[in-house]
Amino acid sequence: MQQRTLGPFTVSAIGLGCMNLSHAYGAPVSAEQGERVLLAALDAGVTLFDTATLYGFGANETLVGRVMKPHRQRFTLASKCGMQGVDVAGDGKLVRVIDGRPATLRQTCEDSLRRLQTDVIDLYYLHRWDKQVPIEDSVGALADLVRAGKIRSIGLSEVSAATLRRAYAVHPIAAVQTEYSLWTRNPEIAVLDACRELGVAFVAFSPVARGYLCGGLTDVSTLDAKDIRRAMPRFAPEAYAVNLALLEGYFAIARQVGCTPAQLALAWLLHRGGHIIPIPGTTSVEHLHDDLGAASVQLDAATLAALDAAINQHNVVGPRYSAQSASEVDTETFA
């Protein structure tokens, strides 16, 4: 496995996003299947594992902690705070809440350390910037956690270049995590270059476009009722039908290169910059090994240009988030 730099760490060029095992795409897999995927990733050379307080409202951290505790020295552990499930109504039902107040972040960290069964989290992200709290205050609280030895480095998720610079003035930022793939080019507006300038790793989540670039999802009506893609405009039936048509040319490029569609999507990201680290997620060991094969795929300039032309911000139909979700992030958007 190729290696890349993430803050003070050297990690595999492709990490594992653990969310899919517990959250967002329908019913979570069994604990046994989650364990198989996590250990298969470790055995295959993956050394960056990414989870969050939000995923499964703590269930994903609990799974990662239980399975990975015996191997803690073999990988870099990333988790996130600032967005979690809260029993707002007092009826036992957890609701997603964004809360970046320093006291909340300190408590969330303690809860994460307990679930992850570790003394320190290597990379701790602010999952969302709480726009009611100055970014300097939230990052200042995370800096206190670094000094206390609770976390080793700080990350930010879904922030703009301007917010990254404000945060970096308070404490060095090891990584910015944002959605990035052929069909989500927002990082190219400014934050990707800002990361390169500041020496910040860029961690790309949803690098295969939430399954779109794998080619297996042809009928969105088959999605689970609780699948988050049902609320995403690009996956609305009319928009998705148009977006599906873009895949014909994309698949032709994959055949020409001699790789799978998922490998092509990940290889494109790896070629976009040495500071980019994609973290695909999966519930399947077979798919995991397919994803990791992208590290050996070589793309020449002509192929990269063909990919850029095939799927981009000009021909994909629909924004990536609903209006409500879009209001919760700080990433730049195209006009």
mmCIF file of C-alpha atoms in Angstrom:
data_model
loop_
_atom_site.group_PDB
_atom_site.id
_atom_site.type_symbol
_atom_site.label_atom_id
_atom_site.label_comp_id
_atom_site.label_asym_id
_atom_site.label_seq_id
_atom_site.Cartn_x
_atom_site.Cartn_y
_atom_site.Cartn_z
ATOM 1 C CA MET A 1 0.000 0.000 0.000
ATOM 2 C CA GLN A 2 1.252 3.472 -0.885
ATOM 3 C CA GLN A 3 1.706 5.878 2.045
ATOM 4 C CA ARG A 4 0.759 9.534 2.453
ATOM 5 C CA THR A 5 1.313 12.174 5.116
ATOM 6 C CA LEU A 6 -1.495 13.255 7.428
ATOM 7 C CA GLY A 7 -0.300 15.742 10.039
ATOM 8 C CA PRO A 8 2.289 13.955 12.176
ATOM 9 C CA PHE A 9 1.249 10.550 10.800
ATOM 10 C CA THR A 10 2.138 8.414 7.815
ATOM 11 C CA VAL A 11 -0.972 6.534 6.677
ATOM 12 C CA SER A 12 -2.123 4.316 3.829
ATOM 13 C CA ALA A 13 -2.989 6.282 0.688
ATOM 14 C CA ILE A 14 -6.518 4.864 0.924
ATOM 15 C CA GLY A 15 -8.203 4.786 4.322
ATOM 16 C CA LEU A 16 -11.458 3.222 5.486
ATOM 17 C CA GLY A 17 -14.554 5.252 6.216
ATOM 18 C CA CYS A 18 -16.348 3.204 8.878
ATOM 19 C CA MET A 19 -19.743 4.982 8.741
ATOM 20 C CA ASN A 20 -21.398 2.498 6.361
ATOM 21 C CA LEU A 21 -21.137 -0.262 8.935
ATOM 22 C CA SER A 22 -23.530 1.487 11.344
ATOM 23 C CA HIS A 23 -25.179 4.480 9.734
ATOM 24 C CA ALA A 24 -26.853 6.277 6.846
ATOM 25 C CA TYR A 25 -27.463 3.643 4.160
ATOM 26 C CA GLY A 26 -30.230 1.569 5.678
ATOM 27 C CA ALA A 27 -30.020 -1.111 8.344
ATOM 28 C CA PRO A 28 -26.513 -1.542 9.780
ATOM 29 C CA VAL A 29 -24.668 -4.775 9.136
ATOM 30 C CA SER A 30 -24.232 -7.345 11.873
ATOM 31 C CA ALA A 31 -21.458 -6.886 14.391
ATOM 32 C CA GLU A 32 -19.787 -9.984 12.939
ATOM 33 C CA GLN A 33 -19.793 -8.541 9.406
ATOM 34 C CA GLY A 34 -18.518 -5.198 10.670
ATOM 35 C CA GLU A 35 -15.660 -6.997 12.391
ATOM 36 C CA ARG A 36 -14.805 -8.880 9.184
ATOM 37 C CA VAL A 37 -14.572 -5.658 7.176
ATOM 38 C CA LEU A 38 -12.471 -3.832 9.778
ATOM 39 C CA LEU A 39 -9.973 -6.661 10.216
ATOM 40 C CA ALA A 40 -9.776 -7.314 6.473
ATOM 41 C CA ALA A 41 -8.875 -3.660 5.954
ATOM 42 C CA LEU A 42 -6.164 -3.842 8.597
ATOM 43 C CA ASP A 43 -4.761 -7.045 7.106
ATOM 44 C CA ALA A 44 -4.725 -5.430 3.645
ATOM 45 C CA GLY A 45 -2.532 -2.569 4.849
ATOM 46 C CA VAL A 46 -5.100 0.130 5.660
ATOM 47 C CA THR A 47 -3.758 2.285 8.495
ATOM 48 C CA LEU A 48 -6.353 5.103 8.622
ATOM 49 C CA PHE A 49 -9.730 4.267 10.154
ATOM 50 C CA ASP A 50 -12.353 7.016 10.274
ATOM 51 C CA THR A 51 -15.393 7.051 12.553
ATOM 52 C CA ALA A 52 -17.506 9.675 14.398
ATOM 53 C CA THR A 53 -19.685 10.217 17.425
ATOM 54 C CA LEU A 54 -22.659 10.675 15.091
ATOM 55 C CA TYR A 55 -22.410 7.358 13.259
ATOM 56 C CA GLY A 56 -25.070 5.111 14.718
ATOM 57 C CA PHE A 57 -25.244 7.588 17.619
ATOM 58 C CA GLY A 58 -22.139 6.024 19.157
ATOM 59 C CA ALA A 59 -22.580 2.504 17.791
ATOM 60 C CA ASN A 60 -19.841 2.863 15.187
ATOM 61 C CA GLU A 61 -17.262 4.072 17.704
ATOM 62 C CA THR A 62 -18.254 1.188 19.970
ATOM 63 C CA LEU A 63 -17.747 -1.314 17.132
ATOM 64 C CA VAL A 64 -14.398 0.162 16.108
ATOM 65 C CA GLY A 65 -13.247 0.266 19.729
ATOM 66 C CA ARG A 66 -14.149 -3.341 20.451
ATOM 67 C CA VAL A 67 -12.681 -4.797 17.268
ATOM 68 C CA MET A 68 -9.593 -2.637 16.904
ATOM 69 C CA LYS A 69 -8.428 -2.285 20.512
ATOM 70 C CA PRO A 70 -6.014 -5.256 20.283
ATOM 71 C CA HIS A 71 -4.411 -3.656 17.207
ATOM 72 C CA ARG A 72 -4.357 -0.041 18.401
ATOM 73 C CA GLN A 73 -0.665 0.536 17.648
ATOM 74 C CA ARG A 74 -1.043 -0.541 14.013
ATOM 75 C CA PHE A 75 -3.269 2.267 12.721
ATOM 76 C CA THR A 76 -4.185 5.946 12.922
ATOM 77 C CA LEU A 77 -7.577 6.456 14.565
ATOM 78 C CA ALA A 78 -9.796 9.363 13.493
ATOM 79 C CA SER A 79 -13.110 10.370 15.000
ATOM 80 C CA LYS A 80 -15.304 13.474 15.058
ATOM 81 C CA CYS A 81 -17.166 15.719 17.453
ATOM 82 C CA GLY A 82 -19.563 18.639 17.168
ATOM 83 C CA MET A 83 -22.466 16.686 15.713
ATOM 84 C CA GLN A 84 -24.179 13.998 17.737
ATOM 85 C CA GLY A 85 -27.490 12.467 18.729
ATOM 86 C CA VAL A 86 -29.340 14.260 21.527
ATOM 87 C CA ASP A 87 -32.595 13.352 23.267
ATOM 88 C CA VAL A 88 -34.106 16.800 22.717
ATOM 89 C CA ALA A 89 -37.712 15.952 23.559
ATOM 90 C CA GLY A 90 -36.912 13.657 26.480
ATOM 91 C CA ASP A 91 -38.715 10.745 24.826
ATOM 92 C CA GLY A 92 -35.658 8.580 24.257
ATOM 93 C CA LYS A 93 -35.454 9.391 20.547
ATOM 94 C CA LEU A 94 -32.114 10.827 19.485
ATOM 95 C CA VAL A 95 -32.025 13.760 17.092
ATOM 96 C CA ARG A 96 -28.948 14.951 15.213
ATOM 97 C CA VAL A 97 -27.676 18.198 16.745
ATOM 98 C CA ILE A 98 -24.733 20.411 15.779
ATOM 99 C CA ASP A 99 -23.075 21.775 18.917
ATOM 100 C CA GLY A 100 -19.573 23.227 18.852
ATOM 101 C CA ARG A 101 -19.503 24.755 22.320
ATOM 102 C CA PRO A 102 -16.226 24.018 24.130
ATOM 103 C CA ALA A 103 -17.901 22.246 27.052
ATOM 104 C CA THR A 104 -19.805 19.976 24.683
ATOM 105 C CA LEU A 105 -16.665 19.097 22.720
ATOM 106 C CA ARG A 106 -14.796 18.226 25.900
ATOM 107 C CA GLN A 107 -17.584 15.917 27.068
ATOM 108 C CA THR A 108 -17.984 14.348 23.642
ATOM 109 C CA CYS A 109 -14.272 13.551 23.588
ATOM 110 C CA GLU A 110 -14.500 11.758 26.923
ATOM 111 C CA ASP A 111 -17.463 9.738 25.632
ATOM 112 C CA SER A 112 -15.584 8.863 22.434
ATOM 113 C CA LEU A 113 -12.475 7.771 24.306
ATOM 114 C CA ARG A 114 -14.611 5.417 26.383
ATOM 115 C CA ARG A 115 -16.416 3.912 23.386
ATOM 116 C CA LEU A 116 -13.204 3.605 21.364
ATOM 117 C CA GLN A 117 -11.439 1.963 24.333
ATOM 118 C CA THR A 118 -8.349 4.100 23.904
ATOM 119 C CA ASP A 119 -6.429 6.723 25.863
ATOM 120 C CA VAL A 120 -5.953 9.052 22.913
ATOM 121 C CA ILE A 121 -7.572 9.765 19.532
ATOM 122 C CA ASP A 122 -4.989 10.419 16.830
ATOM 123 C CA LEU A 123 -7.079 12.779 14.695
ATOM 124 C CA TYR A 124 -10.180 14.484 16.080
ATOM 125 C CA TYR A 125 -12.333 16.431 13.653
ATOM 126 C CA LEU A 126 -14.900 19.122 14.236
ATOM 127 C CA HIS A 127 -17.610 17.291 12.271
ATOM 128 C CA ARG A 128 -19.507 20.466 11.465
ATOM 129 C CA TRP A 129 -18.725 24.060 12.293
ATOM 130 C CA ASP A 130 -21.466 25.260 14.638
ATOM 131 C CA LYS A 131 -22.074 28.701 13.131
ATOM 132 C CA GLN A 132 -23.422 29.924 16.479
ATOM 133 C CA VAL A 133 -19.943 29.456 17.949
ATOM 134 C CA PRO A 134 -16.837 31.212 16.598
ATOM 135 C CA ILE A 135 -14.569 28.678 14.918
ATOM 136 C CA GLU A 136 -11.752 30.033 17.083
ATOM 137 C CA ASP A 137 -13.621 28.945 20.228
ATOM 138 C CA SER A 138 -14.298 25.409 18.999
ATOM 139 C CA VAL A 139 -10.750 24.924 17.738
ATOM 140 C CA GLY A 140 -9.427 26.441 20.968
ATOM 141 C CA ALA A 141 -11.266 23.732 22.905
ATOM 142 C CA LEU A 142 -9.743 21.064 20.663
ATOM 143 C CA ALA A 143 -6.308 22.629 21.190
ATOM 144 C CA ASP A 144 -6.866 22.231 24.929
ATOM 145 C CA LEU A 145 -7.569 18.527 24.320
ATOM 146 C CA VAL A 146 -4.260 18.245 22.440
ATOM 147 C CA ARG A 147 -2.423 19.823 25.365
ATOM 148 C CA ALA A 148 -4.233 17.481 27.760
ATOM 149 C CA GLY A 149 -3.085 14.464 25.760
ATOM 150 C CA LYS A 150 -6.638 13.396 24.883
ATOM 151 C CA ILE A 151 -6.126 13.872 21.135
ATOM 152 C CA ARG A 152 -2.986 14.132 19.004
ATOM 153 C CA SER A 153 -4.151 16.370 16.154
ATOM 154 C CA ILE A 154 -7.104 18.444 14.968
ATOM 155 C CA GLY A 155 -9.201 18.147 11.832
ATOM 156 C CA LEU A 156 -12.104 20.061 10.317
ATOM 157 C CA SER A 157 -14.945 18.743 8.180
ATOM 158 C CA GLU A 158 -16.941 20.545 5.478
ATOM 159 C CA VAL A 159 -15.321 23.965 5.942
ATOM 160 C CA SER A 160 -14.315 26.697 3.509
ATOM 161 C CA ALA A 161 -10.781 27.902 2.860
ATOM 162 C CA ALA A 162 -11.509 31.074 4.851
ATOM 163 C CA THR A 163 -12.681 29.097 7.889
ATOM 164 C CA LEU A 164 -9.686 26.785 7.606
ATOM 165 C CA ARG A 165 -7.344 29.790 7.736
ATOM 166 C CA ARG A 166 -9.112 31.217 10.791
ATOM 167 C CA ALA A 167 -8.858 27.862 12.547
ATOM 168 C CA TYR A 168 -5.230 27.365 11.548
ATOM 169 C CA ALA A 169 -4.353 30.696 13.181
ATOM 170 C CA VAL A 170 -5.473 29.199 16.518
ATOM 171 C CA HIS A 171 -3.816 25.773 16.184
ATOM 172 C CA PRO A 172 -2.264 23.773 13.316
ATOM 173 C CA ILE A 173 -4.868 21.727 11.444
ATOM 174 C CA ALA A 174 -3.796 18.253 10.344
ATOM 175 C CA ALA A 175 -6.622 17.497 7.922
ATOM 176 C CA VAL A 176 -9.746 18.826 6.258
ATOM 177 C CA GLN A 177 -12.388 16.250 5.373
ATOM 178 C CA THR A 178 -14.940 17.055 2.693
ATOM 179 C CA GLU A 179 -16.897 15.196 0.036
ATOM 180 C CA TYR A 180 -14.827 14.986 -3.144
ATOM 181 C CA SER A 181 -15.277 12.896 -6.261
ATOM 182 C CA LEU A 182 -15.756 13.338 -9.991
ATOM 183 C CA TRP A 183 -19.333 14.479 -9.396
ATOM 184 C CA THR A 184 -18.602 16.707 -6.367
ATOM 185 C CA ARG A 185 -15.939 19.250 -7.306
ATOM 186 C CA ASN A 186 -16.585 21.901 -4.645
ATOM 187 C CA PRO A 187 -13.143 21.465 -3.008
ATOM 188 C CA GLU A 188 -11.559 22.617 -6.270
ATOM 189 C CA ILE A 189 -12.977 26.123 -5.735
ATOM 190 C CA ALA A 190 -10.567 27.024 -2.914
ATOM 191 C CA VAL A 191 -10.110 24.651 0.016
ATOM 192 C CA LEU A 192 -8.038 22.062 -1.862
ATOM 193 C CA ASP A 193 -5.432 24.689 -2.722
ATOM 194 C CA ALA A 194 -5.577 26.153 0.793
ATOM 195 C CA CYS A 195 -4.785 22.714 2.221
ATOM 196 C CA ARG A 196 -1.830 22.334 -0.136
ATOM 197 C CA GLU A 197 -0.523 25.775 0.822
ATOM 198 C CA LEU A 198 -0.805 25.165 4.564
ATOM 199 C CA GLY A 199 0.473 21.587 4.506
ATOM 200 C CA VAL A 200 -2.927 20.195 5.528
ATOM 201 C CA ALA A 201 -4.013 16.748 4.327
ATOM 202 C CA PHE A 202 -7.271 16.625 2.386
ATOM 203 C CA VAL A 203 -9.377 13.584 3.291
ATOM 204 C CA ALA A 204 -12.006 12.848 0.646
ATOM 205 C CA PHE A 205 -15.186 11.218 1.884
ATOM 206 C CA SER A 206 -17.774 9.664 -0.463
ATOM 207 C CA PRO A 207 -15.015 9.232 -3.078
ATOM 208 C CA VAL A 208 -17.134 6.896 -5.190
ATOM 209 C CA ALA A 209 -20.061 9.346 -5.076
ATOM 210 C CA ARG A 210 -22.140 7.409 -2.561
ATOM 211 C CA GLY A 211 -22.067 4.371 -4.831
ATOM 212 C CA TYR A 212 -22.985 6.189 -8.034
ATOM 213 C CA LEU A 213 -19.548 5.734 -9.616
ATOM 214 C CA CYS A 214 -19.549 1.999 -8.848
ATOM 215 C CA GLY A 215 -22.401 1.484 -11.298
ATOM 216 C CA GLY A 216 -24.463 -0.908 -9.208
ATOM 217 C CA LEU A 217 -27.254 1.521 -8.355
ATOM 218 C CA THR A 218 -29.482 1.806 -11.409
ATOM 219 C CA ASP A 219 -32.883 2.103 -9.708
ATOM 220 C CA VAL A 220 -33.119 4.547 -6.794
ATOM 221 C CA SER A 221 -36.561 3.206 -5.877
ATOM 222 C CA THR A 222 -34.782 0.169 -4.423
ATOM 223 C CA LEU A 223 -33.012 2.256 -1.768
ATOM 224 C CA ASP A 224 -33.886 1.475 1.839
ATOM 225 C CA ALA A 225 -36.509 3.797 3.321
ATOM 226 C CA LYS A 226 -33.922 5.164 5.765
ATOM 227 C CA ASP A 227 -31.141 5.573 3.204
ATOM 228 C CA ILE A 228 -29.891 9.183 3.334
ATOM 229 C CA ARG A 229 -29.606 9.277 -0.454
ATOM 230 C CA ARG A 230 -33.396 9.465 -0.683
ATOM 231 C CA ALA A 231 -33.152 13.068 0.565
ATOM 232 C CA MET A 232 -30.329 14.037 -1.803
ATOM 233 C CA PRO A 233 -31.421 15.892 -4.956
ATOM 234 C CA ARG A 234 -28.967 14.035 -7.221
ATOM 235 C CA PHE A 235 -30.655 10.765 -6.322
ATOM 236 C CA ALA A 236 -34.197 11.998 -7.042
ATOM 237 C CA PRO A 237 -35.561 9.769 -9.840
ATOM 238 C CA GLU A 238 -35.616 12.363 -12.631
ATOM 239 C CA ALA A 239 -32.183 13.791 -11.798
ATOM 240 C CA TYR A 240 -30.643 10.368 -11.308
ATOM 241 C CA ALA A 241 -31.877 9.173 -14.678
ATOM 242 C CA VAL A 242 -29.922 12.007 -16.313
ATOM 243 C CA ASN A 243 -26.865 11.353 -14.150
ATOM 244 C CA LEU A 244 -26.918 7.643 -15.012
ATOM 245 C CA ALA A 245 -26.456 8.512 -18.673
ATOM 246 C CA LEU A 246 -23.061 10.040 -17.829
ATOM 247 C CA LEU A 247 -21.769 6.667 -16.715
ATOM 248 C CA GLU A 248 -21.621 5.156 -20.219
ATOM 249 C CA GLY A 249 -18.551 7.204 -21.111
ATOM 250 C CA TYR A 250 -17.093 6.719 -17.656
ATOM 251 C CA PHE A 251 -17.378 2.932 -17.889
ATOM 252 C CA ALA A 252 -15.725 3.026 -21.289
ATOM 253 C CA ILE A 253 -12.710 4.761 -19.739
ATOM 254 C CA ALA A 254 -12.559 2.127 -16.982
ATOM 255 C CA ARG A 255 -12.529 -0.631 -19.610
ATOM 256 C CA GLN A 256 -9.781 1.158 -21.517
ATOM 257 C CA VAL A 257 -7.662 1.526 -18.354
ATOM 258 C CA GLY A 258 -8.360 -2.059 -17.326
ATOM 259 C CA CYS A 259 -9.797 -1.403 -13.875
ATOM 260 C CA THR A 260 -13.192 -1.432 -12.159
ATOM 261 C CA PRO A 261 -15.349 1.718 -11.993
ATOM 262 C CA ALA A 262 -14.707 2.096 -8.249
ATOM 263 C CA GLN A 263 -10.964 1.790 -8.757
ATOM 264 C CA LEU A 264 -11.093 4.443 -11.484
ATOM 265 C CA ALA A 265 -12.886 6.903 -9.170
ATOM 266 C CA LEU A 266 -10.346 6.398 -6.403
ATOM 267 C CA ALA A 267 -7.345 6.470 -8.743
ATOM 268 C CA TRP A 268 -8.553 9.810 -10.146
ATOM 269 C CA LEU A 269 -8.503 11.247 -6.622
ATOM 270 C CA LEU A 270 -5.048 9.852 -5.854
ATOM 271 C CA HIS A 271 -3.767 11.535 -9.008
ATOM 272 C CA ARG A 272 -5.296 14.914 -8.067
ATOM 273 C CA GLY A 273 -2.626 15.599 -5.442
ATOM 274 C CA GLY A 274 -0.236 13.935 -3.058
ATOM 275 C CA HIS A 275 -2.044 15.473 -0.083
ATOM 276 C CA ILE A 276 -5.376 13.802 -0.941
ATOM 277 C CA ILE A 277 -6.422 10.671 0.965
ATOM 278 C CA PRO A 278 -9.732 9.048 -0.042
ATOM 279 C CA ILE A 279 -11.655 7.072 2.575
ATOM 280 C CA PRO A 280 -14.213 4.874 0.813
ATOM 281 C CA GLY A 281 -16.647 2.986 2.976
ATOM 282 C CA THR A 282 -18.126 -0.456 2.404
ATOM 283 C CA THR A 283 -19.947 -3.280 4.127
ATOM 284 C CA SER A 284 -18.331 -5.934 1.921
ATOM 285 C CA VAL A 285 -14.850 -7.444 2.125
ATOM 286 C CA GLU A 286 -14.985 -8.059 -1.629
ATOM 287 C CA HIS A 287 -15.714 -4.402 -2.312
ATOM 288 C CA LEU A 288 -13.012 -3.386 0.158
ATOM 289 C CA HIS A 289 -10.355 -5.303 -1.771
ATOM 290 C CA ASP A 290 -11.647 -3.850 -5.035
ATOM 291 C CA ASP A 291 -11.327 -0.314 -3.629
ATOM 292 C CA LEU A 292 -7.792 -0.885 -2.381
ATOM 293 C CA GLY A 293 -6.739 -2.072 -5.823
ATOM 294 C CA ALA A 294 -7.023 1.559 -6.952
ATOM 295 C CA ALA A 295 -3.633 2.309 -5.399
ATOM 296 C CA SER A 296 -1.920 0.455 -8.241
ATOM 297 C CA VAL A 297 -3.926 2.048 -11.086
ATOM 298 C CA GLN A 298 -1.898 4.491 -13.181
ATOM 299 C CA LEU A 299 -3.672 7.217 -15.179
ATOM 300 C CA ASP A 300 -1.985 9.289 -17.872
ATOM 301 C CA ALA A 301 -2.759 12.934 -18.636
ATOM 302 C CA ALA A 302 -5.112 12.082 -21.491
ATOM 303 C CA THR A 303 -7.151 9.742 -19.303
ATOM 304 C CA LEU A 304 -7.371 12.301 -16.504
ATOM 305 C CA ALA A 305 -8.598 14.898 -18.996
ATOM 306 C CA ALA A 306 -11.200 12.458 -20.350
ATOM 307 C CA LEU A 307 -12.462 11.787 -16.825
ATOM 308 C CA ASP A 308 -12.683 15.498 -16.035
ATOM 309 C CA ALA A 309 -14.801 15.983 -19.144
ATOM 310 C CA ALA A 310 -16.995 12.926 -18.578
ATOM 311 C CA ILE A 311 -18.405 13.838 -15.139
ATOM 312 C CA ASN A 312 -18.124 17.280 -13.565
ATOM 313 C CA GLN A 313 -20.000 20.151 -11.956
ATOM 314 C CA HIS A 314 -21.357 21.294 -15.325
ATOM 315 C CA ASN A 315 -23.129 18.111 -16.386
ATOM 316 C CA VAL A 316 -24.228 16.495 -13.094
ATOM 317 C CA VAL A 317 -27.862 17.301 -12.318
ATOM 318 C CA GLY A 318 -28.855 18.377 -8.807
ATOM 319 C CA PRO A 319 -27.007 19.762 -5.772
ATOM 320 C CA ARG A 320 -25.311 17.284 -3.458
ATOM 321 C CA TYR A 321 -27.380 18.215 -0.393
ATOM 322 C CA SER A 322 -30.913 19.283 0.383
ATOM 323 C CA ALA A 323 -31.393 22.936 1.331
ATOM 324 C CA GLN A 324 -31.381 22.042 5.049
ATOM 325 C CA SER A 325 -28.193 19.984 4.875
ATOM 326 C CA ALA A 326 -26.512 22.588 2.674
ATOM 327 C CA SER A 327 -27.190 25.245 5.322
ATOM 328 C CA GLU A 328 -25.279 23.166 7.870
ATOM 329 C CA VAL A 329 -21.967 23.093 5.972
ATOM 330 C CA ASP A 330 -19.456 25.812 5.245
ATOM 331 C CA THR A 331 -17.996 24.542 1.994
ATOM 332 C CA GLU A 332 -17.771 26.782 -1.058
ATOM 333 C CA THR A 333 -20.399 26.250 -3.751
ATOM 334 C CA PHE A 334 -20.430 26.846 -7.475
ATOM 335 C CA ALA A 335 -22.577 29.673 -8.795
#
